[in-house]
Short mmCIF file of C-alpha atoms in Angstrom, two decimals:
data_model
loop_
_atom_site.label_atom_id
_atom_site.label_comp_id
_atom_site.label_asym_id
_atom_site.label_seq_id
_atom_site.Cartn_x
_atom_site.Cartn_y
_atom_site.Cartn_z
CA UNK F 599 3.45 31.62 -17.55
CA UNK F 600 6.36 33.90 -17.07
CA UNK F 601 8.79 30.90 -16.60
CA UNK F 602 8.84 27.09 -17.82
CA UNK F 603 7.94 24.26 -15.10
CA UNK F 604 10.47 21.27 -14.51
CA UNK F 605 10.19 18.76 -17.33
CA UNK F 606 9.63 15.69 -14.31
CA UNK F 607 6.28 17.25 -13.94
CA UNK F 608 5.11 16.35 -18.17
CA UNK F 609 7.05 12.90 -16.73
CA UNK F 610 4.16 12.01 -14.57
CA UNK F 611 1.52 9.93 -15.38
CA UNK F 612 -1.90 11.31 -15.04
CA UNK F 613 -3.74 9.33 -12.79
CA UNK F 614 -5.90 6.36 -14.41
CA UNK F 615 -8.94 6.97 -11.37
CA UNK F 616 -8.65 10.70 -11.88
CA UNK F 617 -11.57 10.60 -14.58
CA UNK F 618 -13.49 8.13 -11.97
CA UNK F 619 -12.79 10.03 -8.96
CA UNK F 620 -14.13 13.24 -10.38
CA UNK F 621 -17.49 11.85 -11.35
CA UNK F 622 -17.97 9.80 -8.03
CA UNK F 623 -17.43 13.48 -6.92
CA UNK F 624 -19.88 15.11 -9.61
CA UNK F 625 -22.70 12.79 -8.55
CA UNK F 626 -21.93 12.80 -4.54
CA UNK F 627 -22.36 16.34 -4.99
CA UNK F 628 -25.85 15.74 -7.19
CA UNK F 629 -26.85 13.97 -3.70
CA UNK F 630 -26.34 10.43 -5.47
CA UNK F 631 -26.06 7.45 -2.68
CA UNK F 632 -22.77 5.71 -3.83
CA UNK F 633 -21.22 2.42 -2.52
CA UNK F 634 -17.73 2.92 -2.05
CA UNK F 635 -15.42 0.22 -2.91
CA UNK F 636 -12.60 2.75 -3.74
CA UNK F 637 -11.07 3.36 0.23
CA UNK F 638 -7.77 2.69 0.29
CA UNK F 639 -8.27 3.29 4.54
CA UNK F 640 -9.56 1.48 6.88
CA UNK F 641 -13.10 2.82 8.08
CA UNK F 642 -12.87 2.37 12.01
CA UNK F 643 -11.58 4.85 13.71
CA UNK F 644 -8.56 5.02 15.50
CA UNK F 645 -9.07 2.99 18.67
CA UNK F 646 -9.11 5.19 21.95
CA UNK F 647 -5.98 4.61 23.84
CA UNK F 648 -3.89 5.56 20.79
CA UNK F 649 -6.24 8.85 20.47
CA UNK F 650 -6.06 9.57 24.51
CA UNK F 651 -2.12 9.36 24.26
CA UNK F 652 -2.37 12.56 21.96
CA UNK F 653 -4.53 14.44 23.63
CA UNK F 654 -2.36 13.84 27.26
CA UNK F 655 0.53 14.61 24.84
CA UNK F 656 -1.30 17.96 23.48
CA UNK F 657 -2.18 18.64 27.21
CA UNK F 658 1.64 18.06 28.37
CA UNK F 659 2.62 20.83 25.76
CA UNK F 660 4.64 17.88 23.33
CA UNK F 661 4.16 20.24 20.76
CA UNK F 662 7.66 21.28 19.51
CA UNK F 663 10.25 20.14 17.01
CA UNK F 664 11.75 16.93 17.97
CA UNK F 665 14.65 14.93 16.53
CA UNK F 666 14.07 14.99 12.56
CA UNK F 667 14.39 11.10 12.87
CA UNK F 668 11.93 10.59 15.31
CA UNK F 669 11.53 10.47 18.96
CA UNK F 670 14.08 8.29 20.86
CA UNK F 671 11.07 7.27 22.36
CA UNK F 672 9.13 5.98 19.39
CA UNK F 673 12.27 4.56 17.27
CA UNK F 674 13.46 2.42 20.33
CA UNK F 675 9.71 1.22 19.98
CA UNK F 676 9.70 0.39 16.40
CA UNK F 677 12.95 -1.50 17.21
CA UNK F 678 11.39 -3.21 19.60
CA UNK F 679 8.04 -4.35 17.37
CA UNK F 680 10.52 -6.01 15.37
CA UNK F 681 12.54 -8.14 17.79
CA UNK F 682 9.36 -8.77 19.82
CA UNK F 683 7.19 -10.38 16.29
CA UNK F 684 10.45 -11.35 14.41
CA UNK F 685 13.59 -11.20 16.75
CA UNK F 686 14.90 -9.08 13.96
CA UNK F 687 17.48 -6.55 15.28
CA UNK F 688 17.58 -2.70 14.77
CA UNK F 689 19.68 -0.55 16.48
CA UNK F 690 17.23 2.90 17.56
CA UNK F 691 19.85 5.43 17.03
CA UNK F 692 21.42 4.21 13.44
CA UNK F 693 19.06 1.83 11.80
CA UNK F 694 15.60 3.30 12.28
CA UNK F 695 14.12 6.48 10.79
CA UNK F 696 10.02 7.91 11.58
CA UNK F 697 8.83 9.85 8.68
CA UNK F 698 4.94 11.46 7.69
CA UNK F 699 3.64 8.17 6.77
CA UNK F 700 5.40 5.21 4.89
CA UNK F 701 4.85 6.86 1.29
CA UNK F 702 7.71 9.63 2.83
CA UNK F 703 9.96 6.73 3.90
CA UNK F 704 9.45 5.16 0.50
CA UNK F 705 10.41 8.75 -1.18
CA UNK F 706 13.01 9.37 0.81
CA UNK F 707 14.61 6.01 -0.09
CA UNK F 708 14.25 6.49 -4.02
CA UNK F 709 15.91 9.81 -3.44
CA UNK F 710 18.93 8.33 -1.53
CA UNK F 711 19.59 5.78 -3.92
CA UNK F 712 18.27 6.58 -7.30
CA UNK F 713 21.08 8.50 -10.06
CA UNK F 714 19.78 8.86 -14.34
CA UNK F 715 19.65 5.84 -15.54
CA UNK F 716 19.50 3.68 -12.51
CA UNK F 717 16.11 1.33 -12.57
CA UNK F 718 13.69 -0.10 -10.20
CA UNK F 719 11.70 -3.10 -10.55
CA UNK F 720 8.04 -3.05 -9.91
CA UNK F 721 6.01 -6.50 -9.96
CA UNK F 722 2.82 -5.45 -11.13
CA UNK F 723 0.43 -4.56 -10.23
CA UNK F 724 2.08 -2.76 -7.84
CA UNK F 725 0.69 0.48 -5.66
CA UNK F 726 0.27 3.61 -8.10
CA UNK F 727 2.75 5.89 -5.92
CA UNK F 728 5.44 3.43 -6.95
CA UNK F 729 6.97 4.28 -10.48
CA UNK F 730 6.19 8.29 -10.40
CA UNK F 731 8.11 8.19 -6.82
CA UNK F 732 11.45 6.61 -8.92
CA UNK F 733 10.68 8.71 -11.98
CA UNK F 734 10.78 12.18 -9.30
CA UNK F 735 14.05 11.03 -7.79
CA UNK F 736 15.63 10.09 -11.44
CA UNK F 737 15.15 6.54 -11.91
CA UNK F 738 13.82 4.45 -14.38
CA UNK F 739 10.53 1.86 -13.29
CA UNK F 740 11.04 -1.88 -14.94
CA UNK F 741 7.71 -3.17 -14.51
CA UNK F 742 7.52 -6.92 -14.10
CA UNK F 743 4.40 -8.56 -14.54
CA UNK F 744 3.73 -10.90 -12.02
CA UNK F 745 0.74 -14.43 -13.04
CA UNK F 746 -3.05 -14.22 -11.93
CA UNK F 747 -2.25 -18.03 -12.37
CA UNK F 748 0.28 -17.18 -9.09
CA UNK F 749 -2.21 -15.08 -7.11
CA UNK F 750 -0.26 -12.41 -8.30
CA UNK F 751 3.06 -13.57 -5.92
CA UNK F 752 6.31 -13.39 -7.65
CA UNK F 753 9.20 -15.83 -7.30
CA UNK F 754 12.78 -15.62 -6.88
CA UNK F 755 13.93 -17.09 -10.35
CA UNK F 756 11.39 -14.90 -11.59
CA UNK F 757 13.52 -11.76 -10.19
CA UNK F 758 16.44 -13.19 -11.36
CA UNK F 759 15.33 -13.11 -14.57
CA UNK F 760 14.42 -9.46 -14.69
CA UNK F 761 17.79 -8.21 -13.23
CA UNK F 762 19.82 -5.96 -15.30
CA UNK F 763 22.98 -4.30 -14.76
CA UNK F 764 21.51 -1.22 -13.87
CA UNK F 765 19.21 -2.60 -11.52
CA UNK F 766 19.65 -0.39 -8.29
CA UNK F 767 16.41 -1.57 -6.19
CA UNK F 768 13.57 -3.65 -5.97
CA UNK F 769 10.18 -2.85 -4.48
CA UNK F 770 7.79 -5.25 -3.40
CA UNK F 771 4.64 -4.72 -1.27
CA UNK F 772 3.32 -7.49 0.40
CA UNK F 773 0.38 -8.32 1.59
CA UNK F 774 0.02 -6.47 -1.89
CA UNK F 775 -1.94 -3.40 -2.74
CA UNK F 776 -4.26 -3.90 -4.95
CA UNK F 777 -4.53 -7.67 -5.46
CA UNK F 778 -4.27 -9.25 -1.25
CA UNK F 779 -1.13 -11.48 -2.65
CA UNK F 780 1.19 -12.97 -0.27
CA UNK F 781 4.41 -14.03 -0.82
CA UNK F 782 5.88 -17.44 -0.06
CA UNK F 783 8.25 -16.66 3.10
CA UNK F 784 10.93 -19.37 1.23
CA UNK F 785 10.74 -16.93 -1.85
CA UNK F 786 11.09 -13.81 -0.36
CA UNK F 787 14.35 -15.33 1.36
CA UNK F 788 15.46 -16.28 -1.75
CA UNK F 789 15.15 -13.03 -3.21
CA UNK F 790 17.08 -11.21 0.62
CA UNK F 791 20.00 -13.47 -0.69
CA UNK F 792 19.76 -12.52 -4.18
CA UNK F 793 20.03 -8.96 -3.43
CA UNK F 794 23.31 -9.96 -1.41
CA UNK F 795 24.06 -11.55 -4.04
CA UNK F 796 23.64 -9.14 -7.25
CA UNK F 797 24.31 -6.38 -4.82
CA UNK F 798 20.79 -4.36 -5.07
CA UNK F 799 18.07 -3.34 -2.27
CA UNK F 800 15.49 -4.94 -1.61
CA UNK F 801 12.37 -2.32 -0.23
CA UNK F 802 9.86 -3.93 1.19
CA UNK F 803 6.71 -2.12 1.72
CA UNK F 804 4.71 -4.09 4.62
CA UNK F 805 1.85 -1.23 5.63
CA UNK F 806 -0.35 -4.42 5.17
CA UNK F 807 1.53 -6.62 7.56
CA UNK F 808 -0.96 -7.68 9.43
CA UNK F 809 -3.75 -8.05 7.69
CA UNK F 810 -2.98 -11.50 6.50
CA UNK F 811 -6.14 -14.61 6.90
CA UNK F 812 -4.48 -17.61 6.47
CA UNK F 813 -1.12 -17.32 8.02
CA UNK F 814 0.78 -15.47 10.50
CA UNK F 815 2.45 -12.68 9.70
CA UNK F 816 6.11 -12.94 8.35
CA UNK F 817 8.70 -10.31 6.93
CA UNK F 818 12.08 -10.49 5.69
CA UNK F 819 13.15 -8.66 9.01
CA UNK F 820 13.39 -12.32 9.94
CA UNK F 821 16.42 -12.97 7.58
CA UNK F 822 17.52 -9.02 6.87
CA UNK F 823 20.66 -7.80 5.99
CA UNK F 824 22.41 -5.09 4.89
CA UNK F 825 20.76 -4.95 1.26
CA UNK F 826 17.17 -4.82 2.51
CA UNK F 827 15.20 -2.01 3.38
CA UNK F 828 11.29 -2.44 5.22
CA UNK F 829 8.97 0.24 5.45
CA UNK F 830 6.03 -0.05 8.00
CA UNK F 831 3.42 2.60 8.79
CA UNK F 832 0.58 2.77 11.89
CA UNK F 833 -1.84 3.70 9.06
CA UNK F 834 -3.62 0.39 8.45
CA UNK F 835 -3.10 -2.28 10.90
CA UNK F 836 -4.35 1.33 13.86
CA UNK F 837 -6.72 3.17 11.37
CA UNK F 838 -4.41 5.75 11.65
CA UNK F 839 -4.11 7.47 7.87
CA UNK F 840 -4.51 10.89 8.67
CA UNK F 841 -1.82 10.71 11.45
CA UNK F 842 0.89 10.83 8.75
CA UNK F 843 3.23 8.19 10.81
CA UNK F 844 5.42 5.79 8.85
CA UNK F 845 9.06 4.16 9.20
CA UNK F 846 11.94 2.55 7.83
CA UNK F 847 14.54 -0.08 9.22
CA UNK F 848 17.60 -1.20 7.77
CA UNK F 849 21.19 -0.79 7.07
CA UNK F 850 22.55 2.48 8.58
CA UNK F 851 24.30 3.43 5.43
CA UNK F 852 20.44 3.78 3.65
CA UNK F 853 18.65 5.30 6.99
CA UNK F 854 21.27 8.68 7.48
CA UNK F 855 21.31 9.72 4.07
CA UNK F 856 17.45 9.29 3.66
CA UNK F 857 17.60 11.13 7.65
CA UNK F 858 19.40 14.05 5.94
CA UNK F 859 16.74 14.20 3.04
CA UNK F 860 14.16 13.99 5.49
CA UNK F 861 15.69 17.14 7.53
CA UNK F 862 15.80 19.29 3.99
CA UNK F 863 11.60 18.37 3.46
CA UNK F 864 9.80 17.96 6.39
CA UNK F 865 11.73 17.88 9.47
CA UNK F 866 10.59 15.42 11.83
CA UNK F 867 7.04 13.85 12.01
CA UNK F 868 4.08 15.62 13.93
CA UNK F 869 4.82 15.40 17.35
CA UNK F 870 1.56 14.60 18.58
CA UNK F 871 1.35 12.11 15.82
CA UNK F 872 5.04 10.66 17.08
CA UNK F 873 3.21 10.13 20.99
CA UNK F 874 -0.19 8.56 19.58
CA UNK F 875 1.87 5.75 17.18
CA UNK F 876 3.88 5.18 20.48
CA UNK F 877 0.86 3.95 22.16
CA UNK F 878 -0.35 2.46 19.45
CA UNK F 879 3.41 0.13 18.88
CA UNK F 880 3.71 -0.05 22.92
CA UNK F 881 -0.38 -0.67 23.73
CA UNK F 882 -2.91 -3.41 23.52
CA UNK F 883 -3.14 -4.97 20.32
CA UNK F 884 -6.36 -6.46 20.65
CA UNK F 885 -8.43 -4.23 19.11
CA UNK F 886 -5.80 -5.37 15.77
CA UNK F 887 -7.04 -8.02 16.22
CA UNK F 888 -11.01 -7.41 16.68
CA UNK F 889 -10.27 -5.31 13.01
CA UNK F 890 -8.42 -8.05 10.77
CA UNK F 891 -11.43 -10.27 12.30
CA UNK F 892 -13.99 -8.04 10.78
CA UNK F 893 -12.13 -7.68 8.00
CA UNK F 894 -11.74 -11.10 7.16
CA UNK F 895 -15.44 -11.56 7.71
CA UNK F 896 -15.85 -8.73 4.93
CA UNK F 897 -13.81 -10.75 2.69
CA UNK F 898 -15.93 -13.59 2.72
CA UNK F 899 -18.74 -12.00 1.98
CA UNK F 900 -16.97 -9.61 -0.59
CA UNK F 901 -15.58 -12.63 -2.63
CA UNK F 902 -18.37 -14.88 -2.21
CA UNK F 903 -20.47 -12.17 -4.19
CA UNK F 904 -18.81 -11.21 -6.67
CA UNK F 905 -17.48 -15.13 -7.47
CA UNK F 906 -21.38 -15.77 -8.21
CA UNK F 907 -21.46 -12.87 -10.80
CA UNK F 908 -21.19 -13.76 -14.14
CA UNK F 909 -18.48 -12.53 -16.42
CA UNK F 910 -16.01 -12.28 -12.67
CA UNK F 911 -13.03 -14.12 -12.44
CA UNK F 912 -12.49 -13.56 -8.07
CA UNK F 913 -10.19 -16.00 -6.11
CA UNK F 914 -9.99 -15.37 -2.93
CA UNK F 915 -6.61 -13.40 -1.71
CA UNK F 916 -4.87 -14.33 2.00
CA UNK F 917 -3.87 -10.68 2.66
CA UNK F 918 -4.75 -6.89 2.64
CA UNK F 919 -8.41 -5.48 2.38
CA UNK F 920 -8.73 -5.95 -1.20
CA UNK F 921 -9.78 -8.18 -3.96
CA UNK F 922 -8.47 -8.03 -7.43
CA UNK F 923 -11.26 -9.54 -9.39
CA UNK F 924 -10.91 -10.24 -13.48
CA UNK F 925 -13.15 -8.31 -15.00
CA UNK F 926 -12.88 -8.74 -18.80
CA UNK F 927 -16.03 -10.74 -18.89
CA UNK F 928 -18.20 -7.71 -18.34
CA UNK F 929 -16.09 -6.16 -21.39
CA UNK F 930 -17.74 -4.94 -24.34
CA UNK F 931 -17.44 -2.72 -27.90
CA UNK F 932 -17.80 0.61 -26.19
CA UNK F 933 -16.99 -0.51 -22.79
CA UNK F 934 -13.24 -2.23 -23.44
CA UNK F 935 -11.25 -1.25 -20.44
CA UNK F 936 -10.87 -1.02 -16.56
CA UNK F 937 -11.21 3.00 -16.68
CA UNK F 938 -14.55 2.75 -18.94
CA UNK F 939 -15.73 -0.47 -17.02
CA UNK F 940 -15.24 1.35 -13.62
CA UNK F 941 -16.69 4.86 -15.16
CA UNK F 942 -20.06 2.81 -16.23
CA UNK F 943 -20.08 1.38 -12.27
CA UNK F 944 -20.52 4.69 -11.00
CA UNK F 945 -23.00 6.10 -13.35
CA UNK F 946 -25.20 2.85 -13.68
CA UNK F 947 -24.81 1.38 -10.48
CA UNK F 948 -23.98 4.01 -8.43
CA UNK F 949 -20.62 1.54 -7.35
CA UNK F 950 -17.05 3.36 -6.79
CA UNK F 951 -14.10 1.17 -7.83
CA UNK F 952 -10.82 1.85 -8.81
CA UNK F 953 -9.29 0.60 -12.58
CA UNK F 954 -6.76 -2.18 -12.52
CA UNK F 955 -5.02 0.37 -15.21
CA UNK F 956 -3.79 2.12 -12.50
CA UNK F 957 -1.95 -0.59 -10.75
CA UNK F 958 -0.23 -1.66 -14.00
CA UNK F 959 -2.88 -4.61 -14.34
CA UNK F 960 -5.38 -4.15 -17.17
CA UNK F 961 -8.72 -6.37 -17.31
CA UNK F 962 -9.27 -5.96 -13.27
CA UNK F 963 -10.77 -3.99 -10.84
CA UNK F 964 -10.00 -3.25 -7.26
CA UNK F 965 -12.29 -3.53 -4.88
CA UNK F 966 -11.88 -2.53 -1.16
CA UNK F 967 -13.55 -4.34 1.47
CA UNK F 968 -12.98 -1.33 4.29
CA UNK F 969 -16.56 -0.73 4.48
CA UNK F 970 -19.28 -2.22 6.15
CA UNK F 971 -21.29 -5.63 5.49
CA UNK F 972 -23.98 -4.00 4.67
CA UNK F 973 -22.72 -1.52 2.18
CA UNK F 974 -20.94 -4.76 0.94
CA UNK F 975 -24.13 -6.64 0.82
CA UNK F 976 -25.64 -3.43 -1.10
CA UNK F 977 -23.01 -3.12 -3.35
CA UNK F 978 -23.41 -6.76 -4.49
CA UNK F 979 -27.48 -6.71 -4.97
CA UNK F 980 -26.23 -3.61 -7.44
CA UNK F 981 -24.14 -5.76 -9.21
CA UNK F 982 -26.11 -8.37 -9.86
CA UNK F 983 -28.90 -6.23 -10.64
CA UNK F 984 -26.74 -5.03 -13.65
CA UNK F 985 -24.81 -8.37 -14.41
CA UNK F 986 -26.93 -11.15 -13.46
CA UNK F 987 -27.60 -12.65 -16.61
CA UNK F 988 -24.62 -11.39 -19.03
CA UNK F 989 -23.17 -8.61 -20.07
CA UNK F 990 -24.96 -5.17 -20.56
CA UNK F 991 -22.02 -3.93 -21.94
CA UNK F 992 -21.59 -5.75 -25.17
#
């Protein structure tokens, strides 16, 4: 090459479900039937009224630049979502900003607040966009391992603990991608008042907000303040992925300088995408709830399954579309790790999952329940087909 790349680019770690990925590709290519417990979306399709608001909006000619931060329209709606489920609030003009999904919001954060040297902590396992987000903007990850024993939650004195002077921010995502955690609500207002009071942010990722089975939903716009950051996204709870539609709330200091990075990348958000997530904030939400129904019957069924496997350690999470079994019992010489356990899935059994190497969280494997009850039901005769009496593997 006639010049030399950026060294953040040899920074970035190669992605542990590349190898995986390209094989469940290989064979879907070979015309191999796969089951696919590897979506990270949800497999309905976006529900009509939000999909009828963008084609009237097409039809109306919405189809030129709007305010980089989002449509008056659509952040005095977001607003609004959060005083109507939390009686959190945000002010539309200072304290809200729309972006091309959350993982742009997220971005955009790390690149308003992180300077060399500066770190972020990341309970693990935590969502694989995470630490090569803060290494791209200059920061430093501090992974903290959070306790299977726990359900994979963290606490506050737990936090505490891992708190260095040159924390700048803290990231925490739940419900959690990959392992369906919750947190406690009386821990995660411990740890709002602990960023008060060790003067960090606390960025809470809640794209899975409502997908939570034994509770209602709850989020620290509830008890916010001016050190905490939430980033939401019409992606998951509307099966709306591909729309590229995400947010952020909090302190107006944070929101305009990640505005101004936002009007340097992208500009603002699709517009057609900014009148369909409008509908979907403003509209019925029972078709929500119809989804996290189905969903939670998928669960079931999910954990159930794999529970009566041998070699699988599976409790069974309150939130997401995910379980985060313990796999190490199906370990063996030659097959030792998540990335060779999930590599031997696809070409045995003809079963996509993704490695808990990826998430920071070696010895598990991710499995997401956004498919049908029958694929599930498939998927599970496969595994026991393979499993059922011990380990092929060793």
């Amino acid at each position: 090459m006639p010049t030399e790349l950026a060294a953040r680019i040899a920074e970035l770690t190669p992605s542990a479900t590349l190898q995986v990925k390209r094989r469940a590709d290989d064979l879907r290519a070979k015309g191999t039937d796969l089951i696919d417990f590897g979506l990270g979306e949800p497999d309905f399709n976006t529900p009509e009224q939000i999909k009828q608001a963008a084609q009237q909006a097409i039809t109306a000619n919405f189809t030129h630049y709007t305010d980089t931060r989002g449509t008056p329209a659509l952040r005095a709606a977001v607003a609004e979502k959060y005083r109507r489920d939390y009686q959190a609030v945000y002010d539309p003009e200072r304290e809200v900003l729309v972006s091309c999904g959350a993982k742009q919001a997220l971005f955009n954060a790390m690149l308003a607040l992180c300077q060399p040297g500066d770190q972020v902590i990341l309970p693990a396992p935590y969502w694989v966009s995470y630490p090569e987000q803060i290494k791209l903007a200059g920061g430093e990850p501090l992974v903290l391992p959070s306790r299977p024993e726990q359900g994979f939650s963290l606490r506050a004195a737990e936090l505490e603990a891992a708190l260095t002077p040159r924390t700048k921010a803290v990231i925490l995502n739940f419900p959690n991608n990959p392992s369906g955690a919750m947190i406690e609500r009386a821990e995660l207002e411990a740890m709002v008042e602990l960023a008060i009071r060790q003067d960090f942010y606390l960025i809470y990722d809640e794209c899975y907000e409502q997908f939570v089975y034994s509770d209602k939903p709850f989020s620290p716009a509830e008890f916010a303040n001016d050190h905490t950051l939430i980033i939401g996204s019409c992606s998951k709870t509307y099966a709306m992925t591909g729309w590229r539609l995400g947010w952020a709330v909090g302190p107006a200091e944070l929101i305009r300088p990640m505005g101004a990075i936002q009007s340097q990348s992208t500009s603002n958000p699709s517009s057609i995408s900014q009148a369909a997530a409008l509908a979907a904030l403003s509209g019925d939400q029972d078709r929500v709830a119809e989804m996290i129904a189905e969903y939670r019957r998928r669960r079931d069924l999910l954990s159930q399954g794999l529970s009566a496997i041998p070699g699988v350690q599976c409790p069974t999470p309150p939130g997401a579309f995910y379980l985060f079994p313990n796999v190490e019992g199906w370990f063996g010489e030659e097959i030792n790790n998540s990335v060779s356990l999930a590599t031997y899935l696809l070409e045995r059994a003809g079963v996509v999952t993704v490695p808990g190497a990826a998430f920071g969280a070696e010895g598990h494997l991710r499995f997401s329940y956004a498919t049908s009850q029958e694929q599930i039901a498939e998927g599970l005769r496969r595994l026991r087909a393979l499993f059922g009496r011990s380990s092929p593997t060793r």
